[in-house]
PDB file of C-alpha atoms in Angstrom:
ATOM      1  CA  HIS A1295      78.870 139.553   8.946  1.00 43.00           C
ATOM      2  CA  LYS A1296      82.711 140.738   8.286  1.00 59.00           C
ATOM      3  CA  GLU A1297      85.687 138.341   9.209  1.00 71.00           C
ATOM      4  CA  PHE A1298      87.819 140.534  11.004  1.00 82.00           C
ATOM      5  CA  SER A1299      91.702 139.982  10.040  1.00 90.00           C
ATOM      6  CA  ILE A1300      94.972 140.091  12.378  1.00 90.00           C
ATOM      7  CA  LEU A1301      97.379 141.309  10.825  1.00 91.00           C
ATOM      8  CA  ALA A1302     100.997 140.527  12.660  1.00 90.00           C
ATOM      9  CA  PHE A1303     104.270 141.703  11.581  1.00 88.00           C
ATOM     10  CA  GLY A1304     107.451 142.261  13.281  1.00 87.00           C
ATOM     11  CA  GLY A1305     110.085 139.641  14.733  1.00 84.00           C
ATOM     12  CA  ALA A1306     107.326 138.462  18.103  1.00 90.00           C
ATOM     13  CA  GLY A1307     103.945 139.271  16.125  1.00 91.00           C
ATOM     14  CA  PRO A1308     103.674 136.524  14.507  1.00 92.00           C
ATOM     15  CA  LEU A1309     104.397 134.074  17.427  1.00 91.00           C
ATOM     16  CA  ILE A1310     101.582 136.195  19.355  1.00 93.00           C
ATOM     17  CA  ALA A1311      98.956 136.628  16.765  1.00 94.00           C
ATOM     18  CA  PRO A1312      97.662 133.476  16.338  1.00 93.00           C
ATOM     19  CA  LEU A1313      97.353 132.762  19.725  1.00 93.00           C
ATOM     20  CA  LEU A1314      95.760 135.504  19.914  1.00 92.00           C
ATOM     21  CA  ALA A1315      92.700 135.095  17.376  1.00 92.00           C
ATOM     22  CA  LEU A1316      92.133 131.395  19.038  1.00 90.00           C
ATOM     23  CA  GLU A1317      91.090 133.328  22.708  1.00 90.00           C
ATOM     24  CA  MET A1318      89.679 136.449  20.298  1.00 90.00           C
ATOM     25  CA  GLY A1319      87.619 134.230  18.003  1.00 88.00           C
ATOM     26  CA  ILE A1320      88.797 136.031  14.834  1.00 91.00           C
ATOM     27  CA  PRO A1321      88.818 133.944  11.917  1.00 92.00           C
ATOM     28  CA  ASN A1322      92.030 135.119   9.675  1.00 94.00           C
ATOM     29  CA  THR A1323      95.961 135.411  10.925  1.00 95.00           C
ATOM     30  CA  ILE A1324      98.195 137.149   8.087  1.00 95.00           C
ATOM     31  CA  ILE A1325     101.630 137.408   8.167  1.00 94.00           C
ATOM     32  CA  PRO A1326     103.280 139.003   5.178  1.00 92.00           C
ATOM     33  CA  HIS A1327     106.383 137.749   4.013  1.00 89.00           C
ATOM     34  CA  VAL A1328     109.089 138.327   5.450  1.00 89.00           C
ATOM     35  CA  PRO A1329     107.348 139.930   8.858  1.00 91.00           C
ATOM     36  CA  ALA A1330     110.496 141.526  11.164  1.00 89.00           C
ATOM     37  CA  ALA A1331     110.960 143.945   7.361  1.00 87.00           C
ATOM     38  CA  PHE A1332     107.411 144.900   7.474  1.00 87.00           C
ATOM     39  CA  SER A1333     107.763 148.194   8.598  1.00 83.00           C
ATOM     40  CA  ALA A1334     110.477 149.260   5.955  1.00 84.00           C
ATOM     41  CA  TRP A1335     107.445 147.955   3.144  1.00 84.00           C
ATOM     42  CA  GLY A1336     105.459 150.653   4.345  1.00 81.00           C
ATOM     43  CA  MET A1337     108.240 152.735   4.616  1.00 83.00           C
ATOM     44  CA  LEU A1338     108.338 151.914   0.726  1.00 84.00           C
ATOM     45  CA  MET A1339     104.479 152.835   0.161  1.00 86.00           C
ATOM     46  CA  SER A1340     104.768 155.967   1.993  1.00 86.00           C
ATOM     47  CA  ASP A1341     105.334 158.902  -0.179  1.00 88.00           C
ATOM     48  CA  LEU A1342     107.955 162.373   0.544  1.00 91.00           C
ATOM     49  CA  ALA A1343     106.605 164.639   3.039  1.00 93.00           C
ATOM     50  CA  THR A1344     107.762 167.898   4.856  1.00 95.00           C
ATOM     51  CA  ASP A1345     105.542 169.620   7.190  1.00 96.00           C
ATOM     52  CA  VAL A1346     105.272 173.710   8.633  1.00 97.00           C
ATOM     53  CA  SER A1347     103.899 175.714  10.750  1.00 97.00           C
ATOM     54  CA  ARG A1348     103.586 178.750  11.922  1.00 96.00           C
ATOM     55  CA  THR A1349     101.696 180.154  15.185  1.00 96.00           C
ATOM     56  CA  PHE A1350     100.154 182.767  14.541  1.00 94.00           C
ATOM     57  CA  VAL A1351      97.297 183.381  17.463  1.00 95.00           C
ATOM     58  CA  VAL A1352      93.949 186.280  16.584  1.00 95.00           C
ATOM     59  CA  GLU A1353      90.819 185.922  16.655  1.00 95.00           C
ATOM     60  CA  ILE A1354      89.728 185.239  12.512  1.00 94.00           C
ATOM     61  CA  ASN A1355      87.416 188.215  10.360  1.00 94.00           C
ATOM     62  CA  GLU A1356      87.396 188.672   6.688  1.00 94.00           C
ATOM     63  CA  SER A1357      90.248 191.993   7.026  1.00 94.00           C
ATOM     64  CA  ILE A1358      92.710 189.153   8.442  1.00 95.00           C
ATOM     65  CA  LEU A1359      92.202 186.251   5.439  1.00 96.00           C
ATOM     66  CA  ALA A1360      94.275 188.112   2.684  1.00 95.00           C
ATOM     67  CA  GLU A1361      97.913 188.254   5.804  1.00 96.00           C
ATOM     68  CA  LEU A1362      96.909 184.680   6.478  1.00 96.00           C
ATOM     69  CA  ASP A1363      97.033 183.685   2.464  1.00 96.00           C
ATOM     70  CA  GLU A1364     100.443 185.494   2.029  1.00 96.00           C
ATOM     71  CA  ILE A1365     101.673 183.675   5.559  1.00 97.00           C
ATOM     72  CA  LEU A1366     100.015 180.631   3.846  1.00 97.00           C
ATOM     73  CA  LEU A1367     102.289 181.200  -0.001  1.00 97.00           C
ATOM     74  CA  SER A1368     105.812 181.920   2.150  1.00 97.00           C
ATOM     75  CA  MET A1369     105.326 178.525   4.243  1.00 97.00           C
ATOM     76  CA  GLU A1370     104.574 177.045   0.961  1.00 97.00           C
ATOM     77  CA  ASP A1371     108.005 177.586  -0.636  1.00 96.00           C
ATOM     78  CA  GLU A1372     109.392 176.423   2.443  1.00 97.00           C
ATOM     79  CA  ALA A1373     108.121 173.567   2.488  1.00 96.00           C
ATOM     80  CA  LYS A1374     109.314 173.429  -1.279  1.00 96.00           C
ATOM     81  CA  GLY A1375     112.064 174.218  -1.443  1.00 95.00           C
ATOM     82  CA  ASN A1376     112.741 171.196   1.607  1.00 95.00           C
ATOM     83  CA  LEU A1377     111.667 168.978  -1.060  1.00 94.00           C
ATOM     84  CA  ASP A1378     113.219 170.415  -3.523  1.00 94.00           C
ATOM     85  CA  ARG A1379     116.609 169.516  -1.437  1.00 94.00           C
ATOM     86  CA  GLN A1380     115.704 166.304  -1.274  1.00 91.00           C
ATOM     87  CA  GLY A1381     114.979 166.022  -5.373  1.00 90.00           C
ATOM     88  CA  ALA A1382     111.482 165.622  -5.627  1.00 90.00           C
ATOM     89  CA  LYS A1383     110.404 166.314  -8.621  1.00 89.00           C
ATOM     90  CA  GLU A1384     108.219 169.734  -9.200  1.00 88.00           C
ATOM     91  CA  ALA A1385     104.954 167.902 -11.354  1.00 88.00           C
ATOM     92  CA  GLU A1386     105.660 165.158  -8.550  1.00 89.00           C
ATOM     93  CA  GLN A1387     105.103 167.387  -5.745  1.00 93.00           C
ATOM     94  CA  MET A1388     101.621 168.464  -3.806  1.00 94.00           C
ATOM     95  CA  MET A1389     100.456 171.037  -0.862  1.00 96.00           C
ATOM     96  CA  ILE A1390      97.942 170.632   1.542  1.00 97.00           C
ATOM     97  CA  ARG A1391      96.697 173.233   4.069  1.00 97.00           C
ATOM     98  CA  ASN A1392      95.461 173.462   7.058  1.00 97.00           C
ATOM     99  CA  MET A1393      94.464 175.660  10.233  1.00 97.00           C
ATOM    100  CA  GLU A1394      94.156 174.910  13.457  1.00 97.00           C
ATOM    101  CA  MET A1395      91.371 177.050  14.789  1.00 97.00           C
ATOM    102  CA  ARG A1396      88.798 177.257  18.116  1.00 97.00           C
ATOM    103  CA  TYR A1397      86.103 178.646  20.195  1.00 96.00           C
ATOM    104  CA  LEU A1398      87.415 181.728  21.622  1.00 93.00           C
ATOM    105  CA  GLY A1399      88.765 180.597  25.685  1.00 88.00           C
ATOM    106  CA  GLN A1400      88.348 177.007  24.401  1.00 90.00           C
ATOM    107  CA  GLU A1401      91.593 175.438  25.425  1.00 89.00           C
ATOM    108  CA  HIS A1402      91.763 172.388  22.343  1.00 92.00           C
ATOM    109  CA  SER A1403      92.484 173.546  18.350  1.00 95.00           C
ATOM    110  CA  LEU A1404      90.898 171.842  15.988  1.00 96.00           C
ATOM    111  CA  LYS A1405      92.493 171.227  12.068  1.00 96.00           C
ATOM    112  CA  ILE A1406      90.514 172.322   9.144  1.00 96.00           C
ATOM    113  CA  GLN A1407      92.223 171.966   5.809  1.00 97.00           C
ATOM    114  CA  ILE A1408      91.688 173.978   3.317  1.00 96.00           C
ATOM    115  CA  GLU A1409      91.872 174.628  -0.750  1.00 94.00           C
ATOM    116  CA  GLY A1410      93.946 178.610  -1.516  1.00 93.00           C
ATOM    117  CA  MET A1411      91.889 180.682   1.013  1.00 95.00           C
ATOM    118  CA  PRO A1412      88.108 180.390   1.528  1.00 94.00           C
ATOM    119  CA  ASP A1413      86.388 183.626   2.084  1.00 94.00           C
ATOM    120  CA  TYR A1414      85.528 184.317   6.169  1.00 95.00           C
ATOM    121  CA  ASP A1415      81.567 183.033   5.877  1.00 95.00           C
ATOM    122  CA  ALA A1416      83.017 179.377   4.354  1.00 96.00           C
ATOM    123  CA  LEU A1417      85.995 179.046   7.027  1.00 96.00           C
ATOM    124  CA  ARG A1418      83.242 179.662   9.776  1.00 96.00           C
ATOM    125  CA  ALA A1419      81.264 177.296   8.208  1.00 96.00           C
ATOM    126  CA  ALA A1420      83.797 174.222   8.125  1.00 96.00           C
ATOM    127  CA  PHE A1421      84.706 175.377  11.770  1.00 96.00           C
ATOM    128  CA  ASP A1422      81.404 174.574  12.850  1.00 96.00           C
ATOM    129  CA  SER A1423      80.987 171.115  10.980  1.00 96.00           C
ATOM    130  CA  ALA A1424      84.072 170.006  12.259  1.00 96.00           C
ATOM    131  CA  HIS A1425      83.562 171.545  15.270  1.00 96.00           C
ATOM    132  CA  GLU A1426      79.222 169.851  15.515  1.00 96.00           C
ATOM    133  CA  GLN A1427      80.727 166.718  14.131  1.00 95.00           C
ATOM    134  CA  ARG A1428      83.156 166.151  17.314  1.00 94.00           C
ATOM    135  CA  TYR A1429      82.084 167.815  19.632  1.00 94.00           C
ATOM    136  CA  GLY A1430      78.261 167.688  19.348  1.00 94.00           C
ATOM    137  CA  HIS A1431      76.898 171.227  19.299  1.00 94.00           C
ATOM    138  CA  ARG A1432      78.432 174.593  17.645  1.00 93.00           C
ATOM    139  CA  THR A1433      77.829 177.984  18.978  1.00 94.00           C
ATOM    140  CA  GLU A1434      78.153 181.857  18.139  1.00 93.00           C
ATOM    141  CA  GLN A1435      81.499 182.677  20.104  1.00 94.00           C
ATOM    142  CA  PRO A1436      84.867 184.359  17.744  1.00 95.00           C
ATOM    143  CA  VAL A1437      86.391 181.513  16.060  1.00 96.00           C
ATOM    144  CA  GLU A1438      90.448 182.436  17.113  1.00 96.00           C
ATOM    145  CA  LEU A1439      93.440 180.690  14.401  1.00 96.00           C
ATOM    146  CA  VAL A1440      96.096 178.735  16.309  1.00 96.00           C
ATOM    147  CA  ASN A1441      98.370 177.452  14.291  1.00 97.00           C
ATOM    148  CA  LEU A1442      98.801 177.396  10.033  1.00 97.00           C
ATOM    149  CA  ARG A1443     100.331 174.550   9.008  1.00 97.00           C
ATOM    150  CA  VAL A1444     101.496 173.291   4.758  1.00 97.00           C
ATOM    151  CA  THR A1445     102.255 169.615   4.286  1.00 97.00           C
ATOM    152  CA  GLY A1446     104.275 169.436   1.157  1.00 96.00           C
ATOM    153  CA  LEU A1447     104.364 166.233  -0.210  1.00 94.00           C
ATOM    154  CA  SER A1448     106.013 164.298  -3.556  1.00 93.00           C
ATOM    155  CA  ILE A1449     104.049 161.795  -4.228  1.00 87.00           C
ATOM    156  CA  MET A1450     106.721 158.811  -5.052  1.00 85.00           C
ATOM    157  CA  THR A1451     106.498 155.443  -7.206  1.00 84.00           C
ATOM    158  CA  LYS A1452     105.276 152.348  -5.006  1.00 85.00           C
ATOM    159  CA  PRO A1453     106.899 149.405  -4.894  1.00 84.00           C
ATOM    160  CA  GLU A1454     104.576 146.386  -6.843  1.00 85.00           C
ATOM    161  CA  LEU A1455     104.101 142.781  -5.165  1.00 83.00           C
ATOM    162  CA  LYS A1456     105.342 140.408  -7.133  1.00 85.00           C
ATOM    163  CA  LYS A1457     104.163 136.485  -6.791  1.00 86.00           C
ATOM    164  CA  HIS A1458     106.633 133.781  -5.691  1.00 81.00           C
ATOM    165  CA  SER A1459     107.734 131.318  -8.035  1.00 78.00           C
ATOM    166  CA  LYS A1460     107.871 127.603  -6.709  1.00 73.00           C
ATOM    167  CA  GLN A1461     110.660 125.686  -5.135  1.00 66.00           C
ATOM    168  CA  ASP A1462     112.088 121.698  -6.307  1.00 60.00           C
ATOM    169  CA  VAL A1463     110.588 120.884  -3.366  1.00 53.00           C
ATOM    170  CA  THR A1464     107.354 120.249  -3.137  1.00 52.00           C
ATOM    171  CA  ASP A1465     105.834 117.440  -0.505  1.00 53.00           C
ATOM    172  CA  ILE A1466     105.648 119.728   2.757  1.00 56.00           C
ATOM    173  CA  GLU A1467     106.063 116.109   4.620  1.00 52.00           C
ATOM    174  CA  ASN A1468     109.978 116.218   3.405  1.00 54.00           C
ATOM    175  CA  ILE A1469     110.976 119.744   4.780  1.00 63.00           C
ATOM    176  CA  VAL A1470     109.619 118.980   8.606  1.00 77.00           C
ATOM    177  CA  SER A1471     110.853 118.198  11.209  1.00 88.00           C
ATOM    178  CA  THR A1472     109.065 117.480  15.291  1.00 91.00           C
ATOM    179  CA  ARG A1473     109.485 119.843  18.507  1.00 91.00           C
ATOM    180  CA  ASN A1474     107.549 119.180  21.657  1.00 94.00           C
ATOM    181  CA  ALA A1475     106.004 122.452  22.729  1.00 92.00           C
ATOM    182  CA  TYR A1476     102.914 123.694  24.233  1.00 91.00           C
ATOM    183  CA  CYS A1477      99.869 124.148  22.617  1.00 91.00           C
ATOM    184  CA  PHE A1478      97.679 126.678  24.206  1.00 89.00           C
ATOM    185  CA  LYS A1479      94.122 124.991  22.199  1.00 89.00           C
ATOM    186  CA  ASP A1480      94.768 122.207  23.731  1.00 89.00           C
ATOM    187  CA  LYS A1481      96.654 123.004  27.123  1.00 90.00           C
ATOM    188  CA  LYS A1482      99.198 121.040  26.977  1.00 93.00           C
ATOM    189  CA  LEU A1483     102.461 119.005  25.274  1.00 94.00           C
ATOM    190  CA  LYS A1484     102.211 117.671  21.807  1.00 93.00           C
ATOM    191  CA  GLU A1485     103.954 117.438  18.971  1.00 93.00           C
ATOM    192  CA  PHE A1486     104.554 120.064  17.089  1.00 94.00           C
ATOM    193  CA  LYS A1487     105.859 120.496  12.949  1.00 92.00           C
ATOM    194  CA  VAL A1488     109.321 122.251  11.933  1.00 93.00           C
ATOM    195  CA  VAL A1489     109.314 123.714   9.147  1.00 91.00           C
ATOM    196  CA  ASN A1490     111.572 126.514   7.224  1.00 90.00           C
ATOM    197  CA  ARG A1491     109.218 128.891   5.569  1.00 90.00           C
ATOM    198  CA  GLU A1492     112.003 129.976   2.271  1.00 86.00           C
ATOM    199  CA  LEU A1493     111.155 126.684   1.819  1.00 84.00           C
ATOM    200  CA  LEU A1494     106.868 126.734   1.461  1.00 88.00           C
ATOM    201  CA  ASN A1495     105.325 127.045  -1.991  1.00 87.00           C
ATOM    202  CA  PRO A1496     102.359 128.894  -3.074  1.00 89.00           C
ATOM    203  CA  GLY A1497      99.488 126.997  -2.832  1.00 88.00           C
ATOM    204  CA  SER A1498     101.215 124.763   0.600  1.00 87.00           C
ATOM    205  CA  SER A1499      99.437 123.823   3.423  1.00 90.00           C
ATOM    206  CA  ILE A1500      99.788 123.151   6.386  1.00 91.00           C
ATOM    207  CA  GLU A1501      97.759 121.678   9.418  1.00 92.00           C
ATOM    208  CA  GLY A1502      98.530 122.632  13.169  1.00 90.00           C
ATOM    209  CA  PRO A1503      99.979 122.752  15.418  1.00 94.00           C
ATOM    210  CA  ALA A1504     103.440 123.842  13.693  1.00 94.00           C
ATOM    211  CA  ILE A1505     106.206 126.009  14.344  1.00 94.00           C
ATOM    212  CA  ILE A1506     107.201 128.205  10.714  1.00 93.00           C
ATOM    213  CA  ASP A1507     111.048 130.034  11.117  1.00 92.00           C
ATOM    214  CA  GLU A1508     112.286 131.817   9.175  1.00 91.00           C
ATOM    215  CA  GLY A1509     115.144 132.736  11.133  1.00 86.00           C
ATOM    216  CA  THR A1510     114.097 136.203  11.964  1.00 90.00           C
ATOM    217  CA  SER A1511     109.945 135.592  12.960  1.00 92.00           C
ATOM    218  CA  THR A1512     108.378 132.406  14.223  1.00 93.00           C
ATOM    219  CA  THR A1513     104.414 131.194  13.165  1.00 94.00           C
ATOM    220  CA  VAL A1514     102.909 129.202  15.777  1.00 94.00           C
ATOM    221  CA  ILE A1515     100.074 127.785  14.367  1.00 94.00           C
ATOM    222  CA  TYR A1516      98.035 126.316  16.882  1.00 93.00           C
ATOM    223  CA  THR A1517      95.507 122.960  16.712  1.00 92.00           C
ATOM    224  CA  SER A1518      92.115 123.627  14.937  1.00 90.00           C
ATOM    225  CA  GLN A1519      94.594 126.364  12.886  1.00 94.00           C
ATOM    226  CA  VAL A1520      95.489 125.927   9.557  1.00 94.00           C
ATOM    227  CA  CYS A1521      98.127 127.638   7.590  1.00 94.00           C
ATOM    228  CA  CYS A1522      97.863 128.427   3.588  1.00 93.00           C
ATOM    229  CA  VAL A1523     100.601 130.132   2.083  1.00 93.00           C
ATOM    230  CA  ASP A1524      98.913 132.864  -1.504  1.00 92.00           C
ATOM    231  CA  ASP A1525     100.956 133.753  -4.753  1.00 91.00           C
ATOM    232  CA  PHE A1526     102.818 136.667  -2.916  1.00 91.00           C
ATOM    233  CA  GLY A1527     104.100 134.164   0.048  1.00 90.00           C
ATOM    234  CA  HIS A1528     102.359 135.894   3.109  1.00 93.00           C
ATOM    235  CA  LEU A1529     100.771 133.370   5.224  1.00 95.00           C
ATOM    236  CA  ILE A1530      97.234 132.919   5.950  1.00 95.00           C
ATOM    237  CA  ILE A1531      96.177 131.360   9.104  1.00 95.00           C
ATOM    238  CA  LYS A1532      91.822 130.031   9.794  1.00 94.00           C
ATOM    239  CA  THR A1533      90.911 129.517  13.195  1.00 91.00           C
ATOM    240  CA  SER A1534      87.986 126.996  13.546  1.00 82.00           C
ATOM    241  CA  ILE A1535      85.738 129.151  15.443  1.00 68.00           C
TER     242      ILE A1535
END
């Protein structure tokens, strides 16, 4: 049995996700530290990338592969130039080649990643296998190239999560007020504890109904849910199902 979790971020995600967990029977809801800026964290965890593409419609055979390799080399030079202009170090760069292909007469193509320039038999085998995996069959039709693509990557240094230190406030009851709000679990107005997230310590535990406010986002904990704060300041909401 696997336990599923919801990762809620943005300004409204923490408001809605605990309710979805109740309705869908999902035991865990994770609210990251500063959820309204979580997408920015995702950008920091991404590598620098640039894409170069060329439309080149031709039936693939052994005689055309050398020409395709030359075109891909020029595309890699263009991608490298794009990365160089953005300050990417050459030692951190890598190039990924892709060929978009289809059976002759088809409308949709499949993207096949290649290393260097394989011979025709290896290239055809890779496409036939990918087509069978996607569509459940392969044919003897000739294979047609549609696009050449090169993705240039610069592997960036990723920031590390830091554990949160404890605040001076240690008693959760000293940092809450109350507010009447509608509890979707009990289908009625109830008294909710209201907590300032900035004052929560790692290890703090709050039983619902409660509202956790942090200015840019609001987290609602309903009756039968319990919220714990982990070492990194993330909120982990457990739902009884």
